[in-house]
Short mmCIF file of C-alpha atoms in Angstrom, two decimals:
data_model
loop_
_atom_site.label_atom_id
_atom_site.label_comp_id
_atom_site.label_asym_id
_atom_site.label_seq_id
_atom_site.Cartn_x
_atom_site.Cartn_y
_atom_site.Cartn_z
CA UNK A 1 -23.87 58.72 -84.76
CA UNK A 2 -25.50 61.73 -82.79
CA UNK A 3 -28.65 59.41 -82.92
CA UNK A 4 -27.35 56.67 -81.36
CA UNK A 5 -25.31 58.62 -78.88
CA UNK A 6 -28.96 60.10 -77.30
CA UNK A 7 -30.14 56.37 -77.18
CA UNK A 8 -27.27 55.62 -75.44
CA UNK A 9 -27.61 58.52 -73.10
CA UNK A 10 -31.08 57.66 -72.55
CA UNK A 11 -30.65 54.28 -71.52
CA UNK A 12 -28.19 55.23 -69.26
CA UNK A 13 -30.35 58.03 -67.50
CA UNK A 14 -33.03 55.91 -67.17
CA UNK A 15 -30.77 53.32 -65.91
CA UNK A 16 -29.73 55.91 -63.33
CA UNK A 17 -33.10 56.68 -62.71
CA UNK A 18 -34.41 53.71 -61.45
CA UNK A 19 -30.91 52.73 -59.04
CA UNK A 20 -31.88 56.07 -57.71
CA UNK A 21 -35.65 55.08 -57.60
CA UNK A 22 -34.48 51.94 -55.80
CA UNK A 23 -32.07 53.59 -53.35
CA UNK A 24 -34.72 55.96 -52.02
CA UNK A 25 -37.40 53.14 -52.16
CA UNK A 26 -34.89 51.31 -49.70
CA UNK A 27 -34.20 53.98 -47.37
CA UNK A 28 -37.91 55.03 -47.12
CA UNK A 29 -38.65 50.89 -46.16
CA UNK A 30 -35.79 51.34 -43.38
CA UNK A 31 -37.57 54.08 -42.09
CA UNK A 32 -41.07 52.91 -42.04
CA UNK A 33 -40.22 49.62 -40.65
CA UNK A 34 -37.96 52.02 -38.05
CA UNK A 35 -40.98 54.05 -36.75
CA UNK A 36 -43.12 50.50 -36.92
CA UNK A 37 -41.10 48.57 -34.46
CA UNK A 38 -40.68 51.98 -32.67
CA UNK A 39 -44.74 52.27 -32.25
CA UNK A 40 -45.15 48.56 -31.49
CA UNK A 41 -42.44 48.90 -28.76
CA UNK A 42 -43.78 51.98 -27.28
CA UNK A 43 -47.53 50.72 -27.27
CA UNK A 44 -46.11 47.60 -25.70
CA UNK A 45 -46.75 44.80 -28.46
CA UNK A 46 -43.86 44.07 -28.67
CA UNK A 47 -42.02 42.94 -25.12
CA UNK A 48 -40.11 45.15 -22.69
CA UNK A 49 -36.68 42.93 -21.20
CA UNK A 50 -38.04 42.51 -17.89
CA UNK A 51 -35.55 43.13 -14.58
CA UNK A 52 -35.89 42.50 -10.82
CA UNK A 53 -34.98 44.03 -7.63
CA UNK A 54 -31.77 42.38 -7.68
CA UNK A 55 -30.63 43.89 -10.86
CA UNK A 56 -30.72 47.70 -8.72
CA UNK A 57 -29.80 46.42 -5.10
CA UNK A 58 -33.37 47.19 -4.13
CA UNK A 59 -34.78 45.21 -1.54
CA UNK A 60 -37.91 43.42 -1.93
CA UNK A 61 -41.14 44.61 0.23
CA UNK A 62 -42.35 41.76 2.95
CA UNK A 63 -45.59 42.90 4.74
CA UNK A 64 -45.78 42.01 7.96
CA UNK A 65 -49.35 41.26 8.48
CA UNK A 66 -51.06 37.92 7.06
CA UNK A 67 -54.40 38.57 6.53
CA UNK A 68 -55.68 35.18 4.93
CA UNK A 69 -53.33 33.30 7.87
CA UNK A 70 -51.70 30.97 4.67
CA UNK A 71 -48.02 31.29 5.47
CA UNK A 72 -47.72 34.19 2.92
CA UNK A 73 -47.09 37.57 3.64
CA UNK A 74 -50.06 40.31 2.31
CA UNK A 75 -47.86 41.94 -0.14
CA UNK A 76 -46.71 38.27 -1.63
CA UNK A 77 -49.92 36.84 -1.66
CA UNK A 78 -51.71 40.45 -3.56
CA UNK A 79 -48.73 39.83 -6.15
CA UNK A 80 -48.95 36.11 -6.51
CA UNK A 81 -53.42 36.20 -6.66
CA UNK A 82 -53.35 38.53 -9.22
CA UNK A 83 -50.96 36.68 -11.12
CA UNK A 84 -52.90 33.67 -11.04
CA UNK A 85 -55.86 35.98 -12.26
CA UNK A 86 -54.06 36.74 -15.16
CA UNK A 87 -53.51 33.16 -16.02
CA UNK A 88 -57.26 32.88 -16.64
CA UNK A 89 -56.93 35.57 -19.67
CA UNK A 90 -59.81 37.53 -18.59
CA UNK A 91 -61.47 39.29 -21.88
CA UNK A 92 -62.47 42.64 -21.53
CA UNK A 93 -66.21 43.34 -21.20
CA UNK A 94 -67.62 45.45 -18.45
CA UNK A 95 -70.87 43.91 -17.56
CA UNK A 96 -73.03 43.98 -14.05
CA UNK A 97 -72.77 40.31 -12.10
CA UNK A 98 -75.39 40.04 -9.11
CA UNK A 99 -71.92 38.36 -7.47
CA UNK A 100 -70.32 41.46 -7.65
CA UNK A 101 -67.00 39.42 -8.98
CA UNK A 102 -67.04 38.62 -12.37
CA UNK A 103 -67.91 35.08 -12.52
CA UNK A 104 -67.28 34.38 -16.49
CA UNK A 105 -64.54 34.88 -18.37
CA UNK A 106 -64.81 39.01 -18.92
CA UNK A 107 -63.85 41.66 -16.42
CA UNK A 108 -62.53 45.16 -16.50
CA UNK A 109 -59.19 46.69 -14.75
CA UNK A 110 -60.85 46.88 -11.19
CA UNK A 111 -61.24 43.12 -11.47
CA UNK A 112 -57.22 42.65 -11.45
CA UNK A 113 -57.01 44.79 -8.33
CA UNK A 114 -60.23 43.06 -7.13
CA UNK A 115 -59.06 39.41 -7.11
CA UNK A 116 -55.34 40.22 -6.00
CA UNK A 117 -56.89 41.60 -3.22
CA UNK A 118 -59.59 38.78 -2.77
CA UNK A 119 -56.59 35.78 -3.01
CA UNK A 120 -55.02 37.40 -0.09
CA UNK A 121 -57.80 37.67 1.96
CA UNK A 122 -59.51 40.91 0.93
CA UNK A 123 -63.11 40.56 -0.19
CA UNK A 124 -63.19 44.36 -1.57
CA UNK A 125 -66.87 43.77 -1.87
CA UNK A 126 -67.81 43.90 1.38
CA UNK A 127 -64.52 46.25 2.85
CA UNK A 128 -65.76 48.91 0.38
CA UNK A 129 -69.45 48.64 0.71
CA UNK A 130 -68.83 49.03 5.05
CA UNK A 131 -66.52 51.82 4.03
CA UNK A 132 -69.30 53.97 2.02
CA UNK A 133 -71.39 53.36 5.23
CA UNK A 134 -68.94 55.34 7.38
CA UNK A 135 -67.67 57.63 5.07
CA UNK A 136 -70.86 58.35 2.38
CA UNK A 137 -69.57 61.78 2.02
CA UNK A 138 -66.37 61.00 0.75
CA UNK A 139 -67.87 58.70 -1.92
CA UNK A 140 -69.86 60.34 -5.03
CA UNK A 141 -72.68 58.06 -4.80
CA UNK A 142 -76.34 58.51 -5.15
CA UNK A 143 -77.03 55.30 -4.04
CA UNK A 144 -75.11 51.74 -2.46
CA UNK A 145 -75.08 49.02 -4.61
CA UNK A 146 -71.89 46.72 -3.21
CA UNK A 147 -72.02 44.56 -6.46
CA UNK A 148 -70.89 47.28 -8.22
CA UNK A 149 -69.34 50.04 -6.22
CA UNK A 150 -66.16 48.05 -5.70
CA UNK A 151 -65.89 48.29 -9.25
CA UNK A 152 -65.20 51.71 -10.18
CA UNK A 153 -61.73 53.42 -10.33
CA UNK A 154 -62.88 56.45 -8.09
CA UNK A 155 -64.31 54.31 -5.29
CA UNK A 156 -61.39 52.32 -4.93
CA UNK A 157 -59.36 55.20 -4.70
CA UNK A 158 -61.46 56.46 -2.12
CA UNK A 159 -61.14 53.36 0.14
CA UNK A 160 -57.54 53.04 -0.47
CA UNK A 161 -57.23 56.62 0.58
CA UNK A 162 -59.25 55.86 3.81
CA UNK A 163 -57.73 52.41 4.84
CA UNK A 164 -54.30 51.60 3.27
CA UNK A 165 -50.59 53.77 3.32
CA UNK A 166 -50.24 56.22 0.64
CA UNK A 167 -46.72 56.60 -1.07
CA UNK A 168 -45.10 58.58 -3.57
CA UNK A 169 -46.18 59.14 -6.84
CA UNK A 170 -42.46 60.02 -8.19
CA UNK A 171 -41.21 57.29 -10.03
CA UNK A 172 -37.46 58.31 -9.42
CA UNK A 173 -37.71 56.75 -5.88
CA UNK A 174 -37.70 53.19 -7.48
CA UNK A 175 -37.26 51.78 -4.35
CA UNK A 176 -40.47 52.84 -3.01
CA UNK A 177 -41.91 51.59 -5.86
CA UNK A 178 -42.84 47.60 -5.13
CA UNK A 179 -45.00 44.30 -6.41
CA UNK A 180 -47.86 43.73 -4.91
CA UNK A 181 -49.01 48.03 -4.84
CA UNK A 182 -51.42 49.58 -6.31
CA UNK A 183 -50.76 51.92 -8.49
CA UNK A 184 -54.17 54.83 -9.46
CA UNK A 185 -54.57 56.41 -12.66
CA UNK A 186 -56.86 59.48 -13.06
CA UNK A 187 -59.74 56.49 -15.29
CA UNK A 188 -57.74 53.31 -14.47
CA UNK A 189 -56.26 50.97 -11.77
CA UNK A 190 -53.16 47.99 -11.73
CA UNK A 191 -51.35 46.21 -9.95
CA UNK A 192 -47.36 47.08 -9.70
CA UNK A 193 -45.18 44.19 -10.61
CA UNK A 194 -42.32 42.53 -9.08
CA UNK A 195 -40.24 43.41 -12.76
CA UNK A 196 -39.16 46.34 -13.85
CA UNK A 197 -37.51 48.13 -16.86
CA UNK A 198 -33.83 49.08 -17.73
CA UNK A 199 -34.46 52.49 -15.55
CA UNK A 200 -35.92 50.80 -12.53
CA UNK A 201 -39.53 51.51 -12.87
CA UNK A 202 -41.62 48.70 -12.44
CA UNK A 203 -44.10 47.04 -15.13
CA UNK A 204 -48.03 47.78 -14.35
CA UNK A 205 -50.48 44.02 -14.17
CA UNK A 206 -53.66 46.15 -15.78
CA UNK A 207 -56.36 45.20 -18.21
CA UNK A 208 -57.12 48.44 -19.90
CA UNK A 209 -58.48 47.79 -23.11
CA UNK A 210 -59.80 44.58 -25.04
CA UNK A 211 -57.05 44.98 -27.58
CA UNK A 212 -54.30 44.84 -25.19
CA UNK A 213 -51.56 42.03 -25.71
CA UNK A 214 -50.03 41.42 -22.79
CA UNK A 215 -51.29 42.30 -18.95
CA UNK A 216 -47.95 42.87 -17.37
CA UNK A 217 -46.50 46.50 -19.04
CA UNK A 218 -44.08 49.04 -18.74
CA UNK A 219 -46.47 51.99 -18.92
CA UNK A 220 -45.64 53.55 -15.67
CA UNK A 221 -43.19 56.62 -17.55
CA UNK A 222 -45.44 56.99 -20.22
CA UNK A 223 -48.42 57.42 -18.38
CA UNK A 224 -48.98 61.46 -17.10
CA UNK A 225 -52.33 60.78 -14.87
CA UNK A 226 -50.94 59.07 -12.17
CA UNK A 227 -53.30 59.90 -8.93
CA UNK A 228 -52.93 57.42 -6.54
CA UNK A 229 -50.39 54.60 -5.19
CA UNK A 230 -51.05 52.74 -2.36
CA UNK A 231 -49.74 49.93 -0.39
CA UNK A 232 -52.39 47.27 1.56
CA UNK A 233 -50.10 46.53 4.56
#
């Protein structure tokens, strides 16, 4: 009888055993799958809900100056170029074009600021290159080369510095904060969008990496190196 009794017993503890086995199996799935979707969520592959102006009474920017003379105000048109940029699905490559613009189907985060500017009637090219010539010292160049030079971060933040209005860098004045700007990073460059996140802050249009998903982000509160934003007109 005592024999079968431990049998008995045994069965039942390994029974127990493996529900308990099962239980913690479970929980530790939950959590992985948890910190997952958290990591995918903060690294932005998977989508932020997007908001607009309207959603925090904030009134959307108008420039009043029309460079290209199409109807569309500066800030508009910066917003709506480099949207159509994006459209292409530029692949990240950083290469040297003797057209200065990327004329394939690569380009690096200078190229979204680039062609937002160039669609509303900014050739960047040429506005940085006569730019160096005024202001060399400003610029940490050994020598001009204007296919390039409008390409780098630091230049661009030079010119912007020089030519367009600087505004806060505090991203609790969300008003401030508007599509169509230009937003500096201390090794990178975007393009602030017209939709923002559940606090306010606005989605970045960037190319940073070639493994990014999407163009338009909500890395602006995550990000600790911004340097720079700037508004054309």
């Amino acid at each position: 009888m005592f024999f079968y009794d431990k049998i008995i017993m045994g069965y039942l503890g390994s029974d127990f055993m493996k529900k308990k086995i099962m239980i913690v199996s479970s929980i530790m799935l939950i959590i992985i799958t948890f910190l997952t979707l958290y990591v995918l969520y903060v690294i932005n592959y998977i989508p932020h809900k997007k908001y607009d102006n309207t959603h925090f009474n904030i009134e959307t920017y108008r420039s009043d100056v029309d460079k290209d003379n199409d109807g569309i105000d500066d800030q508009t048109d910066i917003l709506n170029s480099v949207r159509k940029y994006i459209e292409t699905k530029p692949k990240y490559k950083s290469k040297y074009y003797n057209t200065g613009y990327p004329d394939d189907e690569y380009g690096v985060c200078t190229d979204v600021v680039a062609f937002g500017l160039l669609g509303a009637g900014y050739d960047i090219r040429e506005l940085l290159n006569e730019d160096i010539k005024r202001n060399e010292e400003k610029y940490n160049i050994d020598s001009r080369d204007k296919n390039i030079d409008f390409r780098r971060v630091n230049n661009l933040r030079v010119y912007l510095e020089n030519n367009a209005i600087t505004l806060t860098n505090d991203l609790s004045k969300i008003d401030e904060w508007q599509g169509g700007d230009i937003v500096v990073f201390e090794k990178h460059i975007g393009i602030i969008s017209n939709n923002r996140n559940k606090k306010g802050i606005p989605f970045v249009i960037h190319h940073a990496n070639p493994y990014q998903r999407y163009y338009e982000e909500d890395i602006l509160e995550s990000r600790k190196d911004i340097i720079g934003h700037y508004r054309i007109s």
